[in-house]
Coordinates of C-alpha atoms in Angstrom, one line a residue:
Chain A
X1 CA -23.4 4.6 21.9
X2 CA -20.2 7.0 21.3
X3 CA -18.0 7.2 24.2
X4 CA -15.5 9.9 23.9
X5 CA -12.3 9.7 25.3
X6 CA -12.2 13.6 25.9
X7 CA -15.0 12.7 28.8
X8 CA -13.3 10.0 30.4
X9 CA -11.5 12.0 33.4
X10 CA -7.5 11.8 33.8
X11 CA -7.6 11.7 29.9
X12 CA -8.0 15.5 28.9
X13 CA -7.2 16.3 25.4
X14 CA -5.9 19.7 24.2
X15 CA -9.2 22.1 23.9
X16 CA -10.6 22.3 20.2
X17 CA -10.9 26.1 18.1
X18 CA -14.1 26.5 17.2
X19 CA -13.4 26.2 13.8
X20 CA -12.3 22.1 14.7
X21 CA -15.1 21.7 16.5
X22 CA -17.3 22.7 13.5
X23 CA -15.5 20.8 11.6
X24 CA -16.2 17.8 14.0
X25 CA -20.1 18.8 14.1
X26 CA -20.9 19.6 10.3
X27 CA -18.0 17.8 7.9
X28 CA -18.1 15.2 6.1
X29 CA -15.6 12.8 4.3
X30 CA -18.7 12.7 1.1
X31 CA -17.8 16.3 1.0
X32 CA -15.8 17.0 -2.2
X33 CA -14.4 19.9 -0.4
X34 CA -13.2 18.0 2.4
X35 CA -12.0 15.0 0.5
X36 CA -9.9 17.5 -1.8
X37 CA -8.5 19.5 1.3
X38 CA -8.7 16.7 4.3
X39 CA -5.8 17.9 7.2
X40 CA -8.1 20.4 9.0
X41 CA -10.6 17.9 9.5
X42 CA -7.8 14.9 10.0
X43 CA -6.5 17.0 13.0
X44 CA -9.7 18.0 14.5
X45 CA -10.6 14.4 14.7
X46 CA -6.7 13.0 15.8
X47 CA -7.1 15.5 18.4
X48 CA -10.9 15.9 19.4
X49 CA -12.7 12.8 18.4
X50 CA -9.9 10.2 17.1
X51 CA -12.5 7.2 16.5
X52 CA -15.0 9.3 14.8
X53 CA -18.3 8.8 13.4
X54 CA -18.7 10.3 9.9
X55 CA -22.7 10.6 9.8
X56 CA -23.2 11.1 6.5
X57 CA -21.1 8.8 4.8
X58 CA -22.0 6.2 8.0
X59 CA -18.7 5.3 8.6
X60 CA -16.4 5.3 11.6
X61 CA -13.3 7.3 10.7
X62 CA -10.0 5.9 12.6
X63 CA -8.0 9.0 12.6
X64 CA -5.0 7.7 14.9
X65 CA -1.6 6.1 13.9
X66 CA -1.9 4.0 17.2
X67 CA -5.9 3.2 16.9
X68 CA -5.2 2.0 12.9
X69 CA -2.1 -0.1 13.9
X70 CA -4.1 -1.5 16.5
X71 CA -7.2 -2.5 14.3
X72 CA -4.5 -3.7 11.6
X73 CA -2.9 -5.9 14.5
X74 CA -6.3 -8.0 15.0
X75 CA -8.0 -9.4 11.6
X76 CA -10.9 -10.9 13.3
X77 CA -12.5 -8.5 15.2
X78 CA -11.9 -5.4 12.3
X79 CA -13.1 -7.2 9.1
X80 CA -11.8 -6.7 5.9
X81 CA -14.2 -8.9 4.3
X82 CA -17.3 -7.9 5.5
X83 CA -16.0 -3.8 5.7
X84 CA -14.7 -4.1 1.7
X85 CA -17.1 -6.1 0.1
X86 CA -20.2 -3.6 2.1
X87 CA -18.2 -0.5 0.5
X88 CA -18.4 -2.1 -2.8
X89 CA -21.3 -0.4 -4.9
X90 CA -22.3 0.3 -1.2
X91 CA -26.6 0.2 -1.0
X92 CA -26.4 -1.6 -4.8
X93 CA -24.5 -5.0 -3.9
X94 CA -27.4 -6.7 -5.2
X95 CA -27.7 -5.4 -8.8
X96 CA -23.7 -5.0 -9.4
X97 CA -23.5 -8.8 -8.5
X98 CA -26.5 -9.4 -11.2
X99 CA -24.6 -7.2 -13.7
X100 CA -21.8 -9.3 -13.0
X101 CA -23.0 -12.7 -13.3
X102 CA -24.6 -11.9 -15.9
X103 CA -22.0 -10.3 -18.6
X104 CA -18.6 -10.0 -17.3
X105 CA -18.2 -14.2 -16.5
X106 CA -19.0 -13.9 -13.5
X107 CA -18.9 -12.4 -9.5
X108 CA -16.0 -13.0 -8.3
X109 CA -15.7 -11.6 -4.6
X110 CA -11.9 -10.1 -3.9
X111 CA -10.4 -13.2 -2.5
X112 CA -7.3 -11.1 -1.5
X113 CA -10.1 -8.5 1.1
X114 CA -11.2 -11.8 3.4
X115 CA -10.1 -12.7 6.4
X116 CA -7.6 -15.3 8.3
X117 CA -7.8 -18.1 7.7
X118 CA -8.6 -18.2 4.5
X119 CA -6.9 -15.0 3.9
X120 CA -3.5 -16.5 4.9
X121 CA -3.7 -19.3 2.2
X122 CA -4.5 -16.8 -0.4
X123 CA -1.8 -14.6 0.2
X124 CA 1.1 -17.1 1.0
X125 CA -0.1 -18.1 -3.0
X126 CA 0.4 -14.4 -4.0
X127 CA 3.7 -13.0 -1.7
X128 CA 6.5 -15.4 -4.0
X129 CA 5.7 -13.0 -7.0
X130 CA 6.5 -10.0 -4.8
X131 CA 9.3 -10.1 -2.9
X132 CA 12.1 -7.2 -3.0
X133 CA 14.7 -9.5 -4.8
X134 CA 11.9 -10.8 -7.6
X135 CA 11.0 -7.3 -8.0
X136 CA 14.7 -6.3 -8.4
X137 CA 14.6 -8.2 -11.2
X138 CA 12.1 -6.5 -12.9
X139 CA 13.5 -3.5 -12.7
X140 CA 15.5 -2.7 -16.1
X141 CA 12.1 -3.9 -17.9
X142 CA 10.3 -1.0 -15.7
X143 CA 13.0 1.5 -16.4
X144 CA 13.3 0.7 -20.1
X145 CA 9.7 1.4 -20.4
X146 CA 9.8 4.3 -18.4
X147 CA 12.5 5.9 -20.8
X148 CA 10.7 5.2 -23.6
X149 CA 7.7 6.9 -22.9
X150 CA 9.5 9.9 -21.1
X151 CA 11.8 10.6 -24.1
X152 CA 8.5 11.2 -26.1
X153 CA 7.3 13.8 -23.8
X154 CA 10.3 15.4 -22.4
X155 CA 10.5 18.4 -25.4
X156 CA 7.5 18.5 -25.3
X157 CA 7.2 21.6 -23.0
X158 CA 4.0 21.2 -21.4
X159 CA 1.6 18.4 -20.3
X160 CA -0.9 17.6 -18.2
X161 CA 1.1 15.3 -15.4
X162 CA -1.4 13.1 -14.7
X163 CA -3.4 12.4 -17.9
X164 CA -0.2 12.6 -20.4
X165 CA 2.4 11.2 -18.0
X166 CA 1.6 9.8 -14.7
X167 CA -1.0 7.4 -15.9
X168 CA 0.1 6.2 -19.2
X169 CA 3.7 5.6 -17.8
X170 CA 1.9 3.3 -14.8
X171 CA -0.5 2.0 -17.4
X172 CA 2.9 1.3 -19.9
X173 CA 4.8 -0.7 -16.7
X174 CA 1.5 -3.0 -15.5
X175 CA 0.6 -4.0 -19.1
X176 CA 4.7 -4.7 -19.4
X177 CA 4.3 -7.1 -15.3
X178 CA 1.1 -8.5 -16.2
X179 CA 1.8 -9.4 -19.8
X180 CA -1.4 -7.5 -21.2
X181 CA -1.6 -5.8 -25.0
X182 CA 0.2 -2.9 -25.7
X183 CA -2.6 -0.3 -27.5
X184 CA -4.6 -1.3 -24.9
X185 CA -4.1 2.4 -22.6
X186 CA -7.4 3.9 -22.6
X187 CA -9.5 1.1 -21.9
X188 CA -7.2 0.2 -19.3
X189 CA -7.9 3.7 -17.9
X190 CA -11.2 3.2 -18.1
X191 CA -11.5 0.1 -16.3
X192 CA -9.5 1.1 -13.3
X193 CA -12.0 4.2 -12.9
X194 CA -14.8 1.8 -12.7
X195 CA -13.0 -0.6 -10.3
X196 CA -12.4 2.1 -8.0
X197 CA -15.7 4.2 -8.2
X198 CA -16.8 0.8 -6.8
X199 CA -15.9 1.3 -3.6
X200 CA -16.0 5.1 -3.9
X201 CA -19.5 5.9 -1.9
X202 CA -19.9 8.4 -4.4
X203 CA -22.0 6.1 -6.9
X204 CA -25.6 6.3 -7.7
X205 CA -27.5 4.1 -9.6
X206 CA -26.8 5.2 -13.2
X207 CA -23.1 5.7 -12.8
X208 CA -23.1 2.1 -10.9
X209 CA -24.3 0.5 -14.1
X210 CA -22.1 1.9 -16.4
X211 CA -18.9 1.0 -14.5
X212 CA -20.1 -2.4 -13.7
X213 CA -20.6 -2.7 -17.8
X214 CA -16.9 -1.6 -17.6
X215 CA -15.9 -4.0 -15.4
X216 CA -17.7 -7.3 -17.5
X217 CA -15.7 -5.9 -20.3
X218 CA -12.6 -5.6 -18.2
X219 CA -13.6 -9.4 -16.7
X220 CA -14.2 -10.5 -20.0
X221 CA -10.9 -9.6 -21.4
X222 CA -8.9 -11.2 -18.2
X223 CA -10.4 -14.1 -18.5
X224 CA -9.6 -15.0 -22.1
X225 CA -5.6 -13.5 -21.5
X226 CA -5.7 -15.9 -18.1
X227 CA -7.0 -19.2 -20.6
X228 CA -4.0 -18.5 -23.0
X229 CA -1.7 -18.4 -19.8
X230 CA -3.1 -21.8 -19.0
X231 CA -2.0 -23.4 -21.4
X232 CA 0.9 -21.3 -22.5
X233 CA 2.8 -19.5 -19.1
X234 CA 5.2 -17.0 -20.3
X235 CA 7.2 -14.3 -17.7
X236 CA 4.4 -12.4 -16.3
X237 CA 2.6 -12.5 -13.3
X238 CA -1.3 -13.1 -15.0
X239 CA 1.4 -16.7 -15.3
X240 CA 2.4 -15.8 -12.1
X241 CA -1.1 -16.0 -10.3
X242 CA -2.6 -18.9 -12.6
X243 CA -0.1 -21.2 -11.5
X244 CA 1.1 -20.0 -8.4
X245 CA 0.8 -23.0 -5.7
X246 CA 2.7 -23.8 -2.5
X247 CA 3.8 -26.6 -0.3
X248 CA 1.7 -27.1 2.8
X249 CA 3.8 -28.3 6.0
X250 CA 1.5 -32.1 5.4
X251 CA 3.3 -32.0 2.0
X252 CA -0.2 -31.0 -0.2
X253 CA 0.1 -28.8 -2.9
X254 CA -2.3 -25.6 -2.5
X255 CA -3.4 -23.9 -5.4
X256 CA -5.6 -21.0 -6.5
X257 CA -8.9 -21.9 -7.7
X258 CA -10.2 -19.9 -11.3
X259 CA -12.4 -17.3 -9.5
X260 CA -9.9 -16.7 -6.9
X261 CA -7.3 -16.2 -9.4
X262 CA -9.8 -13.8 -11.6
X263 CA -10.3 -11.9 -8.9
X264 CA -6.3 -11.5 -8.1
X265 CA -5.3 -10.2 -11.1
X266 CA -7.9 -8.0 -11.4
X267 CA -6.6 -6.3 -8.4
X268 CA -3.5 -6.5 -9.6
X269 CA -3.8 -4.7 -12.5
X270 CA -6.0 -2.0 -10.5
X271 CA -4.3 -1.7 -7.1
X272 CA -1.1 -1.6 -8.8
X273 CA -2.1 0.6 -11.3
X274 CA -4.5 3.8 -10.2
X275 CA -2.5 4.2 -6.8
X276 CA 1.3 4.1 -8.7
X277 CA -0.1 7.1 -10.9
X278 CA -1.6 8.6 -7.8
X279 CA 2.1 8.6 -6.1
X280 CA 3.8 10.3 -9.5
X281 CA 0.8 12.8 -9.9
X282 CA 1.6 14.1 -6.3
X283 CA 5.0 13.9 -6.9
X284 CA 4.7 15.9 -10.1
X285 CA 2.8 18.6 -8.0
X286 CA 5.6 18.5 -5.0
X287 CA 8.3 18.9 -7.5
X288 CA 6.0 22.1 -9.5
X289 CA 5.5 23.8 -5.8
X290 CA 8.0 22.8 -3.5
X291 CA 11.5 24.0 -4.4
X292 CA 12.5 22.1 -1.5
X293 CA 11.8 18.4 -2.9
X294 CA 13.0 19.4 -6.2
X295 CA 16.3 20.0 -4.4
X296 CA 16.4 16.5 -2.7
X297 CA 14.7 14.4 -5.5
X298 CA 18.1 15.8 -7.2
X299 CA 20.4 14.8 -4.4
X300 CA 19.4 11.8 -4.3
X301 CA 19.2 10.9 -8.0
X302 CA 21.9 8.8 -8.2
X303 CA 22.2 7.4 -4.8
X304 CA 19.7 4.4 -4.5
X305 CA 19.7 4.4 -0.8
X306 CA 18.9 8.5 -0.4
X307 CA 16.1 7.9 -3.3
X308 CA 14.5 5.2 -1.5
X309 CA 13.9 7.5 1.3
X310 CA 12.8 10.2 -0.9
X311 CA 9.8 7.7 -1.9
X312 CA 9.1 6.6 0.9
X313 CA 8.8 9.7 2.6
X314 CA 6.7 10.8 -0.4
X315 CA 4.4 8.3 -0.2
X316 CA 4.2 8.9 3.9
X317 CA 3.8 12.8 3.4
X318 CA 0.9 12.1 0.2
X319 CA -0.8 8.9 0.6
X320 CA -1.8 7.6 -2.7
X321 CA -4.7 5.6 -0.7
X322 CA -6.6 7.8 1.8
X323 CA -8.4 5.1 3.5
X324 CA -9.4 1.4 3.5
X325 CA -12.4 -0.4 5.0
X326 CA -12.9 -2.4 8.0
X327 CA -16.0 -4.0 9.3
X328 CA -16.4 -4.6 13.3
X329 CA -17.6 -8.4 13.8
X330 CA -18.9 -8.0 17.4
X331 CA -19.4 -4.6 19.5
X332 CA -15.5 -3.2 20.0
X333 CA -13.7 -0.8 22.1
X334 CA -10.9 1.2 19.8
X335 CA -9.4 4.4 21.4
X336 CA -12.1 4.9 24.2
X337 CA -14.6 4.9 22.0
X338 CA -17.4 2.1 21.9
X339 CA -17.7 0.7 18.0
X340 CA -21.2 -1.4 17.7
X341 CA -21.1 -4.5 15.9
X342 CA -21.1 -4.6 12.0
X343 CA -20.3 -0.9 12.0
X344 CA -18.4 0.1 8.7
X345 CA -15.2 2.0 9.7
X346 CA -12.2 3.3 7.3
X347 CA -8.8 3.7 8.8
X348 CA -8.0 7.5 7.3
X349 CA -3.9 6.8 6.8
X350 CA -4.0 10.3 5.8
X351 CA -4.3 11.6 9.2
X352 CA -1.9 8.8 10.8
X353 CA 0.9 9.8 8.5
X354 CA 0.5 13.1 10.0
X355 CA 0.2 12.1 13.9
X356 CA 2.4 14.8 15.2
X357 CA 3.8 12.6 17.7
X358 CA 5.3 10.0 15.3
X359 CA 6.2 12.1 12.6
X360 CA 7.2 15.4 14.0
X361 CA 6.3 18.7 11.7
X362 CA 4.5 15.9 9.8
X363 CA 3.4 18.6 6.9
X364 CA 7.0 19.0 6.1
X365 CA 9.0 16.7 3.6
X366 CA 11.8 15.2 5.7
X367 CA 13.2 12.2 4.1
X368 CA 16.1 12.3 6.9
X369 CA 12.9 10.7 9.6
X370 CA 14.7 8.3 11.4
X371 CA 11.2 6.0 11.7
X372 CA 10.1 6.7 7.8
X373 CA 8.9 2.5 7.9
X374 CA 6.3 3.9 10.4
X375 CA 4.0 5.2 8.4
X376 CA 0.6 3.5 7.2
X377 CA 0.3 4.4 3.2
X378 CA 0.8 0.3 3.0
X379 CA -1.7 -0.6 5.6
X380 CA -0.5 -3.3 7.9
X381 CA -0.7 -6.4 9.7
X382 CA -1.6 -9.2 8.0
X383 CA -3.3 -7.0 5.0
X384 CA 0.3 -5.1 4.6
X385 CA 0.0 -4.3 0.6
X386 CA 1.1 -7.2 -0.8
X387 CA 2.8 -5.2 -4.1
X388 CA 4.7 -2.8 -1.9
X389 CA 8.1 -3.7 -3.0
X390 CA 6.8 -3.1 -6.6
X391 CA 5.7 -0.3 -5.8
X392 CA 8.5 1.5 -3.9
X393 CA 10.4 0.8 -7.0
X394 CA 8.0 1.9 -9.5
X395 CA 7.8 5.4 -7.8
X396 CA 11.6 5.1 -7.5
X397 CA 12.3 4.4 -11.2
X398 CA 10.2 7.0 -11.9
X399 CA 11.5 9.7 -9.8
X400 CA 14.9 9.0 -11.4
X401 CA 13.5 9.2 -14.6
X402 CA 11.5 12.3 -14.1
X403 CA 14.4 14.2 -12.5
X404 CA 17.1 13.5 -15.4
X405 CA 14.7 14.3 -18.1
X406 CA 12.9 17.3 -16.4
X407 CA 13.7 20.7 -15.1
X408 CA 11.5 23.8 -14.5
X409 CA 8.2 21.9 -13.7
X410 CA 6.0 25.0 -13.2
X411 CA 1.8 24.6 -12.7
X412 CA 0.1 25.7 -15.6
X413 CA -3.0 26.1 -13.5
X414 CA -3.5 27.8 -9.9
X415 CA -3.1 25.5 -6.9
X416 CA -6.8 26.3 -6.1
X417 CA -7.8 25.1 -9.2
X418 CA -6.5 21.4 -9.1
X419 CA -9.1 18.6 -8.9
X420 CA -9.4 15.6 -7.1
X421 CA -11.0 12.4 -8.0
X422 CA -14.4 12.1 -6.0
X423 CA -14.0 9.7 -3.5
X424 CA -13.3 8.5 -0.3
X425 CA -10.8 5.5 -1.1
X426 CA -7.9 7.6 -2.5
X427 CA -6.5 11.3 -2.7
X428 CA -6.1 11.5 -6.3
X429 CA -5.2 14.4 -8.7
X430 CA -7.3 14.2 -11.6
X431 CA -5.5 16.6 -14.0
X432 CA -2.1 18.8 -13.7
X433 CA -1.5 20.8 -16.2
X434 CA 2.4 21.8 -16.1
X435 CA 5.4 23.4 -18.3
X436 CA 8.3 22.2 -18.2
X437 CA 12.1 22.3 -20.2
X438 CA 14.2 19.1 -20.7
X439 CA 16.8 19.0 -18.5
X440 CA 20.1 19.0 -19.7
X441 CA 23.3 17.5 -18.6
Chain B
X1 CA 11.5 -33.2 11.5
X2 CA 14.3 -31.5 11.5
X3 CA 17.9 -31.3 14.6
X4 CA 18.4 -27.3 14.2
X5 CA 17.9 -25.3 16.7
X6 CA 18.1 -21.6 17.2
X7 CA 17.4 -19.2 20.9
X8 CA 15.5 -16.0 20.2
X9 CA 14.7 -13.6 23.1
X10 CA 11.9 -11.8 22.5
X11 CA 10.9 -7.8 22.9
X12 CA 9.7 -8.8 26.3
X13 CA 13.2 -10.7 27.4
X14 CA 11.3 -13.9 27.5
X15 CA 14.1 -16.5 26.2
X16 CA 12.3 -18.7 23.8
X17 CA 14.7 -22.3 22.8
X18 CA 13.3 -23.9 19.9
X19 CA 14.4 -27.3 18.4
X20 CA 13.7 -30.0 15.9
X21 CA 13.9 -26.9 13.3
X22 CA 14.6 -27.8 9.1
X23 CA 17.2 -26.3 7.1
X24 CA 15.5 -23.5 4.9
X25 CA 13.1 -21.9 7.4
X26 CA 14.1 -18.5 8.0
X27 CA 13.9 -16.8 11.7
X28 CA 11.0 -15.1 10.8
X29 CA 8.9 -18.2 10.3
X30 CA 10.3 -20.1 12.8
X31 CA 9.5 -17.0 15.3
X32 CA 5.9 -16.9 14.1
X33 CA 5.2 -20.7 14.7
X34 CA 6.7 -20.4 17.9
X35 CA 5.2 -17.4 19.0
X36 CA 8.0 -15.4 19.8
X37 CA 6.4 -11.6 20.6
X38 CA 7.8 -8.6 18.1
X39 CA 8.0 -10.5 15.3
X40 CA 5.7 -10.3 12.9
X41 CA 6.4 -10.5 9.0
X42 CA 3.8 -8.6 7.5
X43 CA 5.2 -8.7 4.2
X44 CA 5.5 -12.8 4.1
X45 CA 9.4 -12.8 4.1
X46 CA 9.8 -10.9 1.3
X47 CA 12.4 -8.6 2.2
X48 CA 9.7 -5.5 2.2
X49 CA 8.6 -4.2 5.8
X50 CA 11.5 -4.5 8.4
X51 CA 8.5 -6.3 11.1
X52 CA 11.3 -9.0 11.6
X53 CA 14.1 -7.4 12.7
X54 CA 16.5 -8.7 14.7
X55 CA 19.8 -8.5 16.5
X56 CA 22.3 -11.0 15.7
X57 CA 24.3 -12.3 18.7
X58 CA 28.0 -11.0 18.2
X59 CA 29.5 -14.3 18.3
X60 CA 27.2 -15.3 15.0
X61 CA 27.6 -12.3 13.2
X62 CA 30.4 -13.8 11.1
X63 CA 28.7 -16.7 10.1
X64 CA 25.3 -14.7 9.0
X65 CA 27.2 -11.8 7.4
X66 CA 25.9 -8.4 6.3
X67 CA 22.9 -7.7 4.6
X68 CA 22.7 -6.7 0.9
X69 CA 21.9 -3.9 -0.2
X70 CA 17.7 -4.7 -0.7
X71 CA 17.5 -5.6 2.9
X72 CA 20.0 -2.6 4.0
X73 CA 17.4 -0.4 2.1
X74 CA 14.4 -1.8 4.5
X75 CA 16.4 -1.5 7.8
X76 CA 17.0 1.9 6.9
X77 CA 13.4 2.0 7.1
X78 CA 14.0 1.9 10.8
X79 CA 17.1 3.8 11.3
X80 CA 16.2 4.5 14.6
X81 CA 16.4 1.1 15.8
X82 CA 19.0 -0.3 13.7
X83 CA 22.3 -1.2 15.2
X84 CA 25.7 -3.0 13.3
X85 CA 24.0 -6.4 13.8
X86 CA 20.8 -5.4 12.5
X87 CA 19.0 -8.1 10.0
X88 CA 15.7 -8.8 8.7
X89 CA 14.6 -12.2 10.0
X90 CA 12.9 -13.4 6.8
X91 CA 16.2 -13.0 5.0
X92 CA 18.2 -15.6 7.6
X93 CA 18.0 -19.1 6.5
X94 CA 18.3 -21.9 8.8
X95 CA 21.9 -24.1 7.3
X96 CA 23.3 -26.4 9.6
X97 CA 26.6 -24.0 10.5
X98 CA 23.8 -21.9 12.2
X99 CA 23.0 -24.6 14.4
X100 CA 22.4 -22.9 17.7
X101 CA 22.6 -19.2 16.5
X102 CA 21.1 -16.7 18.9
X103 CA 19.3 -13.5 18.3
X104 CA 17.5 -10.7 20.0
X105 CA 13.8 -8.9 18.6
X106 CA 14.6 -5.6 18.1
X107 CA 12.0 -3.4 19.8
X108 CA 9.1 -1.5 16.7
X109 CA 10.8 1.7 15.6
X110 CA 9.0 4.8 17.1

């Protein structure tokens, strides 16, 4: 069944140490170890096996920048649909839909992970909220926010960066876009846990239930803030999504039906929320170990242009998402290597970030890369993150923030000793203890 | 239907004319429903991925005009492709004193 392109003659690849081909042979992306420290196997696989199948977790891992752009280039064949919605409580669909249906309002499947056609529609309803120049907008709501909730930890001394800053400032700025309750922080935290351990492949059946009781209550609480919007639409985008609607070419008016539009601002609040904390946790620990980034990040402080690059090139170097799911819909060649059909694959943008021969020295922060748009933390095609612009300048306002408030940022823990979130979908610091001073002038 | 009409010559050098075009589209749509290769506006003409960039034929480049400084942010994205007469396709408008305007697909960044 697996071809690889290291026997095809006229194709040789560079020889593999031992130590790669081991890798190869025995690891695992279910391995905590691996998922916490992922280049070595990354590169054995970019460079011995680039379509490779992950036994244990049953997936195929795309390891190449050219192999994901080229399964991101054609949504038919590399489902979205069928490779998301298998990953979901995968081995458990059954019971999570029951759970579902039967306290939290409903199953609604994520109408934003299907495929063209009815992909396009969906997404042509979602992209007027998001463009750069809407987002713009948004911006001195964001940074007010921001400052508020820096200014209460900035003399603070000492924090743990994720728990006490990166996530309740991402958590502060969603609740502001969406128009949710303030006080509402933990629960929030709670829920986006739950939404993600869906699609974790770290589950079992105990901790499935609980986070599908966590997502009916999360449901629950969407549903009755979408009803009010109904009636009363105010400036946020739960408004936004509940009465988005475009004008076809034939002159009808498309509109979002109510599970579609539960199901988008559900992902809304999580997609927009657990990966922006992701991208400020890694930049808290790049700015505690590298004296290097601390050094650009203040370049570029007051220079929009230079600080766009510095996020970008942050989110190329430290992918807040690790890896998203396809599904093959017929038997596929990808890379010289045979994919059956239905096969569950994940495209590791991880390891195409740090394809050597698109981003030289790819370990090393180098805002200054002439083809920074190249890299794949955003997907791409016609599943390109859809919030991206939000994004950029939610990390960006941050940065800013952080750098004119903070100085010293020091690790309060060993490097060895930080944890990351179990799972496959994202790369995620799960605490970060740090000491810091306020920065002055 | 609409009497605008624009020439785009795509990454491969194929020429493409296209008419009977409506004030409002931008490039990037009307390259998409014509199939005109290298374009491909991931983002949904948002001003957010630089997949629609093009170079604007000299002689148009007054009437277009520069970008601001959201779009000059994303083409900066592919500085290694970006030329003076670099724009972002979604961001270009069809208005009847474009009539005609002509542009080149600028090849992917590397």
């Amino acid at each position: 069944m697996e071809t690889q392109a290291a026997d095809i003659p006229g194709n040789a690849k560079p020889a593999l140490t031992l130590d790669e081909k081991q890798l190869l042979a025995e690891a695992t992306l279910k391995d905590y170890a691996i998922q916490a420290q992922p280049h070595d196997y990354y590169r054995a696989m970019r460079k011995g096996d680039p379509v490779h199948f992950d036994e244990k977790l049953g997936s195929w891992l795309v390891s190449r920048h050219e192999d994901i752009l080229a399964v991101q280039a054609d949504p038919i064949t590399f489902s979205v649909n069928m490779g998301y919605h298998t990953q979901q409580a995968r081995g458990m669909r059954e019971e999570f839909q029951e759970i579902l249906e039967r306290d939290g309002g409903g199953y609604f499947p994520d109408a934003i992970m299907s495929d063209p056609p009815y992909h396009t529609r969906i997404r042509k309803l979602m992209e007027n909220a998001f463009t750069a120049h809407r987002v713009k907008e948004l911006e001195p709501r964001i940074r007010d926010a921001v400052v508020e909730l820096l200014e209460q930890v900035a003399d603070k001394g000492s924090a743990d960066a994720v728990k006490d800053i990166a996530v309740p400032l991402t958590i502060r700025v969603i609740v502001e876009q969406l128009g949710l309750d303030h006080g509402m922080e933990a629960k929030i935290t709670r829920w986006s846990a739950a939404v993600v351990a869906q699609i974790s492949s770290m589950q079992n059946r105990e901790t499935m239930v609980e986070n599908a009781a966590q997502i009916c209550e999360l449901q629950n609480y969407l549903i009755s803030k979408m009803r009010q919007r109904e009636s009363q639409p105010s400036e946020d985008m739960i408004s936004d999504i509940v009465h988005a609607q475009i004008k076809m070419p034939d002159g009808s008016v498309e509109t979002l039906n109510f599970e579609e539009a539960v199901s988008l601002v559900r992902a809304l609040l999580i997609a927009g929320n657990d990966t922006t904390a992701t991208a400020i946790g890694n930049l808290f620990l790049l700015l505690a170990t590298r004296p290097d980034v601390v050094r650009l990040l203040q370049e570029s402080v007051d220079d929009d242009r230079r600080l766009t690059r510095f996020v970008e090139e942050l989110l190329r170097v430290e992918p807040p998402v690790r890896a998203l799911s396809r599904m093959t819909s017929c038997e596929t060649v990808l890379g010289g290597t045979t994919i059956p059909a239905h096969a569950h694959m994940l495209l590791v943008y991880g390891s195409g970030n740090d394809q050597e021969e698109v981003f030289p020295d790819p370990r090393k922060f180098d805002m200054d890369r002439p083809n920074l748009g190249r890299h794949v933390s955003f997907g791409g095609g016609v599943h390109r993150c859809v919030g991206l612009a939000l994004a950029r300048m939610e990390v960006k306002v941050m940065a800013r923030e952080i750098a004119r408030r903070m100085d010293n940022i020091k690790l309060a823990i060993a490097v060895e000793d930080i944890r990351y979130l179990p799972t496959v979908a994202t790369r995620t610091i799960e605490h970060l203890p740090i000491t810091f001073t306020r920065r002055v002038g | 239907m609409g009497n605008l009409k624009v020439t785009m010559t795509d990454v491969n050098g194929t020429v493409h004319a296209i008419g009977n075009l409506n004030e409002g589209e931008s490039l990037m749509e009307i390259a998409k429903a014509n199939g005109v290769e290298g374009i491909f506006g991931d983002c949904g003409g948002g001003c957010a991925c630089a997949t629609c960039h093009v170079y604007v034929d000299q002689a148009w480049w007054p009437k277009v005009g520069e970008p601001d400084d959201i779009e000059g942010a994303m083409l900066d994205m592919v500085a290694d492709v970006q030329r003076p007469n670099s724009r972002l396709g979604c961001q270009i408008k069809l208005r009847p004193e474009l009539d005609g305007i002509s542009v080149t697909v600028a090849p992917t960044s590397n």
